[in-house]
């Protein structure tokens, strides 16, 4: 087995299984806070905040996706906080995308007294990124595609700028996951993933992870996790691991359906604009190069109308459920500007495409778009 080349997909499916006779094929979640031990403690099998075999299994599976180490946390934000604390120390500036994940921007602002000064730029503007990194010991916190506008940044180009400035680049890879996009191959020091979304995929757990090939950074993140206490529960880790095994299948199907819906909406008389990495002509070459297997489950579109029109459309759906978040097996949508602090256009609807057949989703969207529309 060990001398046989194995794809990341096979490795991730089998990462946590046992092969010994009479062992359970799928190890159950290790629900304990204390392990029997004496003498010199085993760091993973002594006390539940230091380590748990179920996290280790999840970390092995995650590591197979991007050929890296993985450090699992209790949520994507707990992972972001540990990364910002680990990398911000001794650095003057953290450069973030202006339209990056709202909670990451807020967290960077709140952590200012403990680390680097947040500076916001448009990640599509490479000159602006270069200027922001110039002359400061910095960190580049990138995200692509962003949401809700699904803007694509050239991660390889950003990686080169970060390397030239000796700034570690972090990529928030929650939307694409390591299956569609491999930031560690494009110059990132760490790839961040909220497993709450597509990676676990069933809208029933909150877990996060950092993937890195830098053992010193992985060690530091584990220390922040142990001391800060942002650990994942064993049951959550187990559910995330179970979901992860079907991630490649799910996200490729969701990407294909999302592309079909984006193309359908582009010709719709009620739709003013569609945002999807697979249909945005300005960045299509970059998107194809860095997301060769698909463009992800998330798209958004603006109505030719206002907030009330979008609220009506969202409420009219019979299949798509009104809800936030993304990446689950069931499709959900929301008018994004309902969130305070979100800068999305008033009539923008963000749709997370699930595993329902494309024809069912397009019929539901068509039905919803006819509601309250005289045309
Ligand atoms: C949801 C999300 C996070 C945070 O993850 P949680 O698990 O909710 O803490 C970070 N980045 C992006 C892009 C997200 O969508």
mmCIF file of C-alpha atoms and ligand atoms in Angstrom:
data_model
loop_
_atom_site.group_PDB
_atom_site.id
_atom_site.type_symbol
_atom_site.label_atom_id
_atom_site.label_comp_id
_atom_site.label_asym_id
_atom_site.label_seq_id
_atom_site.Cartn_x
_atom_site.Cartn_y
_atom_site.Cartn_z
ATOM 1 C CA UNK A 1 0.000 0.000 0.000
ATOM 2 C CA UNK A 2 2.641 2.525 1.043
ATOM 3 C CA UNK A 3 4.692 2.308 -2.163
ATOM 4 C CA UNK A 4 1.614 2.721 -4.317
ATOM 5 C CA UNK A 5 0.971 6.315 -5.430
ATOM 6 C CA UNK A 6 -2.311 7.523 -3.964
ATOM 7 C CA UNK A 7 -4.457 10.465 -5.001
ATOM 8 C CA UNK A 8 -5.423 13.093 -2.444
ATOM 9 C CA UNK A 9 -9.023 11.920 -2.779
ATOM 10 C CA UNK A 10 -8.233 8.327 -1.824
ATOM 11 C CA UNK A 11 -5.920 9.480 0.950
ATOM 12 C CA UNK A 12 -8.600 11.678 2.451
ATOM 13 C CA UNK A 13 -11.244 8.941 2.350
ATOM 14 C CA UNK A 14 -8.987 6.409 4.058
ATOM 15 C CA UNK A 15 -6.949 8.761 6.286
ATOM 16 C CA UNK A 16 -8.764 7.971 9.517
ATOM 17 C CA UNK A 17 -9.760 4.356 8.928
ATOM 18 C CA UNK A 18 -8.234 1.427 10.727
ATOM 19 C CA UNK A 19 -6.931 -1.664 8.980
ATOM 20 C CA UNK A 20 -6.342 -4.002 11.943
ATOM 21 C CA UNK A 21 -8.635 -7.013 12.357
ATOM 22 C CA UNK A 22 -11.617 -6.432 14.669
ATOM 23 C CA UNK A 23 -11.009 -2.709 14.935
ATOM 24 C CA UNK A 24 -13.994 -0.552 13.949
ATOM 25 C CA UNK A 25 -13.476 0.517 10.327
ATOM 26 C CA UNK A 26 -14.576 4.035 11.268
ATOM 27 C CA UNK A 27 -13.228 4.995 14.701
ATOM 28 C CA UNK A 28 -16.003 6.516 16.845
ATOM 29 C CA UNK A 29 -15.665 10.091 18.184
ATOM 30 C CA UNK A 30 -13.432 10.127 21.259
ATOM 31 C CA UNK A 31 -15.732 11.709 23.820
ATOM 32 C CA UNK A 32 -13.452 12.294 26.756
ATOM 33 C CA UNK A 33 -11.777 15.258 28.430
ATOM 34 C CA UNK A 34 -9.200 13.146 30.287
ATOM 35 C CA UNK A 35 -7.009 10.187 29.308
ATOM 36 C CA UNK A 36 -5.525 7.710 31.781
ATOM 37 C CA UNK A 37 -1.856 8.643 32.083
ATOM 38 C CA UNK A 38 1.065 8.979 34.470
ATOM 39 C CA UNK A 39 4.704 9.968 34.217
ATOM 40 C CA UNK A 40 5.783 12.056 31.284
ATOM 41 C CA UNK A 41 2.531 13.043 29.517
ATOM 42 C CA UNK A 42 1.777 12.240 25.884
ATOM 43 C CA UNK A 43 0.710 15.648 24.562
ATOM 44 C CA UNK A 44 -2.153 14.178 22.531
ATOM 45 C CA UNK A 45 -3.420 11.660 25.091
ATOM 46 C CA UNK A 46 -3.418 13.333 28.485
ATOM 47 C CA UNK A 47 -5.849 16.244 28.660
ATOM 48 C CA UNK A 48 -8.618 17.118 26.194
ATOM 49 C CA UNK A 49 -7.559 20.690 25.454
ATOM 50 C CA UNK A 50 -4.101 19.539 24.354
ATOM 51 C CA UNK A 51 -5.147 16.801 21.979
ATOM 52 C CA UNK A 52 -7.799 14.324 20.932
ATOM 53 C CA UNK A 53 -7.534 11.358 18.542
ATOM 54 C CA UNK A 54 -10.607 12.526 16.615
ATOM 55 C CA UNK A 55 -8.966 15.877 15.804
ATOM 56 C CA UNK A 56 -5.818 14.053 14.784
ATOM 57 C CA UNK A 57 -7.828 11.930 12.363
ATOM 58 C CA UNK A 58 -9.451 15.037 10.875
ATOM 59 C CA UNK A 59 -6.047 16.724 10.625
ATOM 60 C CA UNK A 60 -4.616 13.719 8.763
ATOM 61 C CA UNK A 61 -7.457 13.825 6.257
ATOM 62 C CA UNK A 62 -7.171 17.600 5.757
ATOM 63 C CA UNK A 63 -3.420 17.340 5.328
ATOM 64 C CA UNK A 64 -3.928 14.950 2.430
ATOM 65 C CA UNK A 65 -5.829 17.603 0.432
ATOM 66 C CA UNK A 66 -2.960 20.103 0.156
ATOM 67 C CA UNK A 67 0.038 17.942 1.176
ATOM 68 C CA UNK A 68 0.428 19.845 4.405
ATOM 69 C CA UNK A 69 0.038 19.780 8.146
ATOM 70 C CA UNK A 70 -3.384 20.809 9.414
ATOM 71 C CA UNK A 71 -4.360 22.364 12.732
ATOM 72 C CA UNK A 72 -8.057 22.110 13.579
ATOM 73 C CA UNK A 73 -9.947 24.747 15.596
ATOM 74 C CA UNK A 74 -13.436 25.190 17.008
ATOM 75 C CA UNK A 75 -14.498 27.479 14.128
ATOM 76 C CA UNK A 76 -13.056 29.317 11.155
ATOM 77 C CA UNK A 77 -12.816 32.466 13.268
ATOM 78 C CA UNK A 78 -10.883 30.638 16.023
ATOM 79 C CA UNK A 79 -8.442 29.542 13.305
ATOM 80 C CA UNK A 80 -8.202 33.136 11.980
ATOM 81 C CA UNK A 81 -7.587 34.496 15.458
ATOM 82 C CA UNK A 82 -4.735 32.058 16.132
ATOM 83 C CA UNK A 83 -3.196 32.885 12.730
ATOM 84 C CA UNK A 84 -3.442 36.642 13.262
ATOM 85 C CA UNK A 85 -1.917 36.321 16.733
ATOM 86 C CA UNK A 86 0.871 34.023 15.524
ATOM 87 C CA UNK A 87 1.782 36.103 12.469
ATOM 88 C CA UNK A 88 0.934 39.588 13.713
ATOM 89 C CA UNK A 89 3.467 39.469 16.512
ATOM 90 C CA UNK A 90 6.459 41.637 15.624
ATOM 91 C CA UNK A 91 4.883 42.734 12.355
ATOM 92 C CA UNK A 92 3.771 46.270 11.651
ATOM 93 C CA UNK A 93 1.050 45.766 9.087
ATOM 94 C CA UNK A 94 -1.577 43.250 8.007
ATOM 95 C CA UNK A 95 -2.779 43.917 4.469
ATOM 96 C CA UNK A 96 -6.308 42.639 3.814
ATOM 97 C CA UNK A 97 -8.707 42.759 0.899
ATOM 98 C CA UNK A 98 -11.201 45.572 1.153
ATOM 99 C CA UNK A 99 -14.048 43.193 0.258
ATOM 100 C CA UNK A 100 -12.735 40.227 2.264
ATOM 101 C CA UNK A 101 -14.747 38.257 4.812
ATOM 102 C CA UNK A 102 -16.342 40.850 7.101
ATOM 103 C CA UNK A 103 -15.584 39.039 10.377
ATOM 104 C CA UNK A 104 -11.881 38.703 9.452
ATOM 105 C CA UNK A 105 -11.668 42.449 8.853
ATOM 106 C CA UNK A 106 -13.418 43.119 12.155
ATOM 107 C CA UNK A 107 -11.124 40.680 13.964
ATOM 108 C CA UNK A 108 -8.031 42.381 12.516
ATOM 109 C CA UNK A 109 -9.367 45.716 13.790
ATOM 110 C CA UNK A 110 -10.027 44.269 17.248
ATOM 111 C CA UNK A 111 -6.588 42.636 17.424
ATOM 112 C CA UNK A 112 -4.810 45.882 16.546
ATOM 113 C CA UNK A 113 -3.555 46.446 20.113
ATOM 114 C CA UNK A 114 -1.988 42.943 20.089
ATOM 115 C CA UNK A 115 -0.371 42.956 16.690
ATOM 116 C CA UNK A 116 -0.272 44.514 13.279
ATOM 117 C CA UNK A 117 -2.111 47.514 11.908
ATOM 118 C CA UNK A 118 -4.797 46.493 9.385
ATOM 119 C CA UNK A 119 -4.527 48.150 5.964
ATOM 120 C CA UNK A 120 -7.268 47.552 3.394
ATOM 121 C CA UNK A 121 -6.636 47.376 -0.347
ATOM 122 C CA UNK A 122 -8.266 46.009 -3.476
ATOM 123 C CA UNK A 123 -6.510 42.655 -4.018
ATOM 124 C CA UNK A 124 -7.109 42.913 -7.777
ATOM 125 C CA UNK A 125 -4.915 46.031 -7.781
ATOM 126 C CA UNK A 126 -1.411 44.503 -7.591
ATOM 127 C CA UNK A 127 0.304 47.906 -7.512
ATOM 128 C CA UNK A 128 -1.756 48.901 -4.457
ATOM 129 C CA UNK A 129 -0.861 45.617 -2.726
ATOM 130 C CA UNK A 130 2.814 46.153 -3.504
ATOM 131 C CA UNK A 131 2.687 49.680 -2.085
ATOM 132 C CA UNK A 132 0.876 48.505 1.058
ATOM 133 C CA UNK A 133 3.529 45.818 1.704
ATOM 134 C CA UNK A 134 6.460 48.062 0.876
ATOM 135 C CA UNK A 135 8.822 49.077 3.666
ATOM 136 C CA UNK A 136 6.890 47.428 6.492
ATOM 137 C CA UNK A 137 7.233 44.055 8.118
ATOM 138 C CA UNK A 138 3.879 42.861 6.904
ATOM 139 C CA UNK A 139 1.443 40.001 6.483
ATOM 140 C CA UNK A 140 -0.739 39.611 3.394
ATOM 141 C CA UNK A 141 -4.204 38.241 4.196
ATOM 142 C CA UNK A 142 -5.731 37.302 0.844
ATOM 143 C CA UNK A 143 -9.063 35.785 -0.090
ATOM 144 C CA UNK A 144 -10.272 34.578 -3.474
ATOM 145 C CA UNK A 145 -13.005 34.362 -4.563
ATOM 146 C CA UNK A 146 -14.477 36.925 -2.177
ATOM 147 C CA UNK A 147 -18.120 37.035 -1.363
ATOM 148 C CA UNK A 148 -20.779 38.202 -1.925
ATOM 149 C CA UNK A 149 -19.293 39.729 -5.104
ATOM 150 C CA UNK A 150 -17.225 36.611 -6.015
ATOM 151 C CA UNK A 151 -14.216 38.655 -7.096
ATOM 152 C CA UNK A 152 -11.120 36.694 -8.095
ATOM 153 C CA UNK A 153 -7.583 37.820 -7.171
ATOM 154 C CA UNK A 154 -4.470 36.426 -8.857
ATOM 155 C CA UNK A 155 -3.047 34.363 -5.986
ATOM 156 C CA UNK A 156 0.214 33.438 -7.731
ATOM 157 C CA UNK A 157 0.922 37.129 -8.461
ATOM 158 C CA UNK A 158 0.044 38.059 -4.873
ATOM 159 C CA UNK A 159 2.328 35.260 -3.647
ATOM 160 C CA UNK A 160 5.225 36.729 -5.652
ATOM 161 C CA UNK A 161 4.608 40.212 -4.218
ATOM 162 C CA UNK A 162 4.457 38.803 -0.693
ATOM 163 C CA UNK A 163 7.694 36.848 -1.213
ATOM 164 C CA UNK A 164 9.455 39.952 -2.540
ATOM 165 C CA UNK A 165 8.324 41.890 0.557
ATOM 166 C CA UNK A 166 9.216 38.933 2.872
ATOM 167 C CA UNK A 167 5.634 38.947 4.103
ATOM 168 C CA UNK A 168 3.871 35.633 4.737
ATOM 169 C CA UNK A 169 0.736 35.292 2.595
ATOM 170 C CA UNK A 170 -2.385 33.763 4.117
ATOM 171 C CA UNK A 171 -5.234 32.728 1.851
ATOM 172 C CA UNK A 172 -8.753 32.330 3.186
ATOM 173 C CA UNK A 173 -9.694 29.316 1.072
ATOM 174 C CA UNK A 174 -13.072 28.642 2.695
ATOM 175 C CA UNK A 175 -15.079 29.132 -0.488
ATOM 176 C CA UNK A 176 -13.027 27.013 -2.885
ATOM 177 C CA UNK A 177 -11.491 24.571 -0.373
ATOM 178 C CA UNK A 178 -8.210 22.802 -1.181
ATOM 179 C CA UNK A 179 -10.073 20.606 -3.650
ATOM 180 C CA UNK A 180 -10.691 23.448 -6.114
ATOM 181 C CA UNK A 181 -7.750 25.721 -5.267
ATOM 182 C CA UNK A 182 -4.352 25.010 -3.674
ATOM 183 C CA UNK A 183 -2.969 28.237 -2.159
ATOM 184 C CA UNK A 184 0.075 26.465 -0.657
ATOM 185 C CA UNK A 185 1.219 25.726 -4.233
ATOM 186 C CA UNK A 186 0.783 29.415 -5.121
ATOM 187 C CA UNK A 187 3.066 30.868 -2.464
ATOM 188 C CA UNK A 188 0.816 30.934 0.606
ATOM 189 C CA UNK A 189 2.418 30.230 3.984
ATOM 190 C CA UNK A 190 -0.955 29.090 5.279
ATOM 191 C CA UNK A 191 -4.348 28.283 3.894
ATOM 192 C CA UNK A 192 -7.349 28.961 6.113
ATOM 193 C CA UNK A 193 -10.574 27.011 5.814
ATOM 194 C CA UNK A 194 -13.818 27.286 7.726
ATOM 195 C CA UNK A 195 -14.979 23.672 7.631
ATOM 196 C CA UNK A 196 -18.384 24.954 8.714
ATOM 197 C CA UNK A 197 -19.071 25.645 5.037
ATOM 198 C CA UNK A 198 -18.375 23.381 2.032
ATOM 199 C CA UNK A 199 -15.702 21.237 3.672
ATOM 200 C CA UNK A 200 -18.067 19.584 6.192
ATOM 201 C CA UNK A 201 -20.936 20.313 3.821
ATOM 202 C CA UNK A 202 -24.050 19.393 5.799
ATOM 203 C CA UNK A 203 -24.800 22.636 7.709
ATOM 204 C CA UNK A 204 -24.579 20.861 11.057
ATOM 205 C CA UNK A 205 -21.179 21.714 12.615
ATOM 206 C CA UNK A 206 -18.788 24.588 13.217
ATOM 207 C CA UNK A 207 -15.092 23.741 12.770
ATOM 208 C CA UNK A 208 -12.111 25.549 11.230
ATOM 209 C CA UNK A 209 -8.572 24.660 10.201
ATOM 210 C CA UNK A 210 -5.256 26.095 9.105
ATOM 211 C CA UNK A 211 -3.184 24.162 6.551
ATOM 212 C CA UNK A 212 0.530 24.873 6.358
ATOM 213 C CA UNK A 213 3.787 23.237 5.257
ATOM 214 C CA UNK A 214 5.744 25.233 7.858
ATOM 215 C CA UNK A 215 6.193 22.974 10.937
ATOM 216 C CA UNK A 216 7.195 25.918 13.165
ATOM 217 C CA UNK A 217 3.994 27.780 12.272
ATOM 218 C CA UNK A 218 1.912 24.624 12.863
ATOM 219 C CA UNK A 219 3.524 24.246 16.307
ATOM 220 C CA UNK A 220 2.830 27.846 17.173
ATOM 221 C CA UNK A 221 -0.807 27.495 16.092
ATOM 222 C CA UNK A 222 -1.205 24.395 18.261
ATOM 223 C CA UNK A 223 0.195 26.355 21.208
ATOM 224 C CA UNK A 224 -2.259 29.212 20.612
ATOM 225 C CA UNK A 225 -5.039 26.613 20.400
ATOM 226 C CA UNK A 226 -4.051 24.946 23.677
ATOM 227 C CA UNK A 227 -3.604 28.232 25.532
ATOM 228 C CA UNK A 228 -6.517 30.110 23.955
ATOM 229 C CA UNK A 229 -8.824 27.118 24.169
ATOM 230 C CA UNK A 230 -10.305 27.464 20.662
ATOM 231 C CA UNK A 231 -10.541 23.696 20.260
ATOM 232 C CA UNK A 232 -13.030 21.705 18.207
ATOM 233 C CA UNK A 233 -15.342 19.331 20.055
ATOM 234 C CA UNK A 234 -14.632 15.663 19.259
ATOM 235 C CA UNK A 235 -18.142 15.131 17.907
ATOM 236 C CA UNK A 236 -17.828 18.165 15.637
ATOM 237 C CA UNK A 237 -14.444 16.956 14.411
ATOM 238 C CA UNK A 238 -15.962 13.545 13.682
ATOM 239 C CA UNK A 239 -18.855 15.035 11.702
ATOM 240 C CA UNK A 240 -16.449 17.274 9.770
ATOM 241 C CA UNK A 241 -14.318 14.256 8.904
ATOM 242 C CA UNK A 242 -17.372 12.323 7.735
ATOM 243 C CA UNK A 243 -18.412 15.227 5.486
ATOM 244 C CA UNK A 244 -14.916 15.751 4.133
ATOM 245 C CA UNK A 245 -14.840 12.318 2.489
ATOM 246 C CA UNK A 246 -17.455 13.414 -0.061
ATOM 247 C CA UNK A 247 -16.134 16.980 -0.488
ATOM 248 C CA UNK A 248 -14.547 16.409 -3.925
ATOM 249 C CA UNK A 249 -17.764 14.875 -5.291
ATOM 250 C CA UNK A 250 -20.005 17.490 -3.743
ATOM 251 C CA UNK A 251 -18.057 20.583 -4.685
ATOM 252 C CA UNK A 252 -17.550 19.537 -8.307
ATOM 253 C CA UNK A 253 -21.277 18.886 -8.727
ATOM 254 C CA UNK A 254 -22.176 22.142 -6.931
ATOM 255 C CA UNK A 255 -19.712 24.049 -9.127
ATOM 256 C CA UNK A 256 -21.199 22.604 -12.323
ATOM 257 C CA UNK A 257 -24.743 23.468 -11.200
ATOM 258 C CA UNK A 258 -23.713 26.967 -10.066
ATOM 259 C CA UNK A 259 -22.149 27.619 -13.483
ATOM 260 C CA UNK A 260 -25.340 26.479 -15.234
ATOM 261 C CA UNK A 261 -27.444 28.777 -13.016
ATOM 262 C CA UNK A 262 -25.078 31.743 -13.505
ATOM 263 C CA UNK A 263 -25.319 31.282 -17.291
ATOM 264 C CA UNK A 264 -29.101 30.994 -17.085
ATOM 265 C CA UNK A 265 -29.470 34.139 -14.964
ATOM 266 C CA UNK A 266 -27.201 36.176 -17.238
ATOM 267 C CA UNK A 267 -29.945 36.239 -19.877
ATOM 268 C CA UNK A 268 -32.841 36.888 -17.505
ATOM 269 C CA UNK A 269 -34.800 40.142 -18.042
ATOM 270 C CA UNK A 270 -35.204 40.720 -14.268
ATOM 271 C CA UNK A 271 -31.505 40.308 -13.494
ATOM 272 C CA UNK A 272 -29.230 43.351 -13.767
ATOM 273 C CA UNK A 273 -25.932 41.529 -13.147
ATOM 274 C CA UNK A 274 -24.539 38.133 -12.188
ATOM 275 C CA UNK A 275 -21.401 37.551 -10.132
ATOM 276 C CA UNK A 276 -19.641 34.205 -10.569
ATOM 277 C CA UNK A 277 -15.943 33.437 -11.136
ATOM 278 C CA UNK A 278 -16.833 31.134 -14.048
ATOM 279 C CA UNK A 279 -18.722 33.825 -15.986
ATOM 280 C CA UNK A 280 -16.847 37.030 -15.078
ATOM 281 C CA UNK A 281 -14.898 37.638 -18.303
ATOM 282 C CA UNK A 282 -12.373 40.081 -16.770
ATOM 283 C CA UNK A 283 -10.861 37.448 -14.459
ATOM 284 C CA UNK A 284 -11.833 34.229 -16.227
ATOM 285 C CA UNK A 285 -8.269 33.305 -17.261
ATOM 286 C CA UNK A 286 -6.956 33.709 -13.716
ATOM 287 C CA UNK A 287 -9.940 31.816 -12.293
ATOM 288 C CA UNK A 288 -9.442 28.930 -14.726
ATOM 289 C CA UNK A 289 -5.735 28.727 -13.925
ATOM 290 C CA UNK A 290 -6.099 28.696 -10.151
ATOM 291 C CA UNK A 291 -9.452 26.849 -9.905
ATOM 292 C CA UNK A 292 -9.074 24.157 -12.569
ATOM 293 C CA UNK A 293 -11.777 21.834 -11.199
ATOM 294 C CA UNK A 294 -14.634 24.285 -10.759
ATOM 295 C CA UNK A 295 -15.565 27.733 -9.530
ATOM 296 C CA UNK A 296 -17.371 26.886 -6.294
ATOM 297 C CA UNK A 297 -20.912 26.646 -4.967
ATOM 298 C CA UNK A 298 -21.577 30.340 -4.425
ATOM 299 C CA UNK A 299 -22.926 32.946 -6.832
ATOM 300 C CA UNK A 300 -24.784 36.211 -6.498
ATOM 301 C CA UNK A 301 -26.985 38.348 -8.702
ATOM 302 C CA UNK A 302 -28.535 41.783 -8.596
ATOM 303 C CA UNK A 303 -32.133 42.390 -9.540
ATOM 304 C CA UNK A 304 -33.323 45.185 -11.704
ATOM 305 C CA UNK A 305 -35.102 46.568 -8.614
ATOM 306 C CA UNK A 306 -34.621 47.343 -4.925
ATOM 307 C CA UNK A 307 -34.426 45.677 -1.531
ATOM 308 C CA UNK A 308 -38.171 44.970 -1.326
ATOM 309 C CA UNK A 309 -38.126 43.194 -4.705
ATOM 310 C CA UNK A 310 -35.216 41.000 -3.621
ATOM 311 C CA UNK A 311 -36.932 40.180 -0.302
ATOM 312 C CA UNK A 312 -40.012 39.096 -2.241
ATOM 313 C CA UNK A 313 -38.013 36.850 -4.564
ATOM 314 C CA UNK A 314 -36.163 35.181 -1.677
ATOM 315 C CA UNK A 315 -39.436 34.551 0.188
ATOM 316 C CA UNK A 316 -41.144 33.068 -2.879
ATOM 317 C CA UNK A 317 -38.861 30.069 -3.280
ATOM 318 C CA UNK A 318 -40.340 26.643 -2.592
ATOM 319 C CA UNK A 319 -37.104 24.620 -2.735
ATOM 320 C CA UNK A 320 -34.276 27.054 -1.926
ATOM 321 C CA UNK A 321 -34.333 27.891 1.794
ATOM 322 C CA UNK A 322 -33.856 31.452 3.073
ATOM 323 C CA UNK A 323 -30.662 31.274 5.164
ATOM 324 C CA UNK A 324 -27.110 32.528 5.373
ATOM 325 C CA UNK A 325 -23.817 30.580 5.115
ATOM 326 C CA UNK A 326 -22.942 28.346 2.156
ATOM 327 C CA UNK A 327 -21.609 25.012 0.999
ATOM 328 C CA UNK A 328 -24.343 22.761 2.407
ATOM 329 C CA UNK A 329 -26.026 19.922 0.503
ATOM 330 C CA UNK A 330 -29.266 21.964 0.373
ATOM 331 C CA UNK A 331 -29.467 25.237 -1.558
ATOM 332 C CA UNK A 332 -29.969 28.445 0.437
ATOM 333 C CA UNK A 333 -30.161 32.119 -0.447
ATOM 334 C CA UNK A 334 -30.503 35.516 1.170
ATOM 335 C CA UNK A 335 -30.595 39.205 0.352
ATOM 336 C CA UNK A 336 -27.104 39.916 1.511
ATOM 337 C CA UNK A 337 -27.503 43.598 2.481
ATOM 338 C CA UNK A 338 -29.858 42.543 5.296
ATOM 339 C CA UNK A 339 -26.691 42.134 7.404
ATOM 340 C CA UNK A 340 -25.503 45.293 9.136
ATOM 341 C CA UNK A 341 -21.945 46.140 8.118
ATOM 342 C CA UNK A 342 -22.259 44.317 4.783
ATOM 343 C CA UNK A 343 -21.584 46.594 1.809
ATOM 344 C CA UNK A 344 -23.493 44.539 -0.786
ATOM 345 C CA UNK A 345 -25.838 46.299 -3.228
ATOM 346 C CA UNK A 346 -29.450 46.450 -1.906
ATOM 347 C CA UNK A 347 -30.960 44.068 -4.453
ATOM 348 C CA UNK A 348 -28.131 41.503 -4.379
ATOM 349 C CA UNK A 349 -29.176 37.910 -3.671
ATOM 350 C CA UNK A 350 -26.442 35.451 -2.689
ATOM 351 C CA UNK A 351 -27.204 31.863 -3.623
ATOM 352 C CA UNK A 352 -25.426 28.816 -2.223
ATOM 353 C CA UNK A 353 -25.971 25.979 -4.666
ATOM 354 C CA UNK A 354 -26.594 22.578 -3.108
ATOM 355 C CA UNK A 355 -26.882 19.110 -4.594
ATOM 356 C CA UNK A 356 -30.396 19.330 -6.006
ATOM 357 C CA UNK A 357 -30.563 18.779 -9.791
ATOM 358 C CA UNK A 358 -29.909 21.975 -11.758
ATOM 359 C CA UNK A 359 -33.317 21.752 -13.473
ATOM 360 C CA UNK A 360 -35.145 21.797 -10.098
ATOM 361 C CA UNK A 361 -33.165 24.820 -8.937
ATOM 362 C CA UNK A 362 -33.635 26.731 -12.188
ATOM 363 C CA UNK A 363 -37.405 26.026 -12.046
ATOM 364 C CA UNK A 364 -37.535 27.308 -8.452
ATOM 365 C CA UNK A 365 -35.535 30.427 -9.356
ATOM 366 C CA UNK A 366 -37.760 31.084 -12.393
ATOM 367 C CA UNK A 367 -40.881 30.713 -10.244
ATOM 368 C CA UNK A 368 -39.438 33.061 -7.608
ATOM 369 C CA UNK A 369 -38.394 35.675 -10.162
ATOM 370 C CA UNK A 370 -41.944 35.776 -11.588
ATOM 371 C CA UNK A 371 -43.348 36.730 -8.158
ATOM 372 C CA UNK A 372 -44.505 40.333 -7.991
ATOM 373 C CA UNK A 373 -43.203 41.001 -11.474
ATOM 374 C CA UNK A 374 -45.571 42.358 -14.077
ATOM 375 C CA UNK A 375 -43.174 41.643 -16.969
HETATM 376 C C1 LIG B 1 -17.628 31.502 7.433
HETATM 377 C C2 LIG B 1 -16.332 32.039 7.008
HETATM 378 C C3 LIG B 1 -15.280 32.213 7.922
HETATM 379 C C4 LIG B 1 -15.433 31.953 9.393
HETATM 380 O O1 LIG B 1 -15.781 30.651 9.697
HETATM 381 P P1 LIG B 1 -16.667 30.222 10.963
HETATM 382 O O2 LIG B 1 -16.585 28.742 10.942
HETATM 383 O O3 LIG B 1 -18.040 30.796 10.755
HETATM 384 O O4 LIG B 1 -16.033 30.833 12.171
HETATM 385 C C5 LIG B 1 -14.072 32.694 7.439
HETATM 386 N N1 LIG B 1 -13.900 32.991 6.138
HETATM 387 C C6 LIG B 1 -14.887 32.863 5.232
HETATM 388 C C7 LIG B 1 -14.639 33.230 3.819
HETATM 389 C C8 LIG B 1 -16.134 32.379 5.638
HETATM 390 O O5 LIG B 1 -17.121 32.261 4.741
#
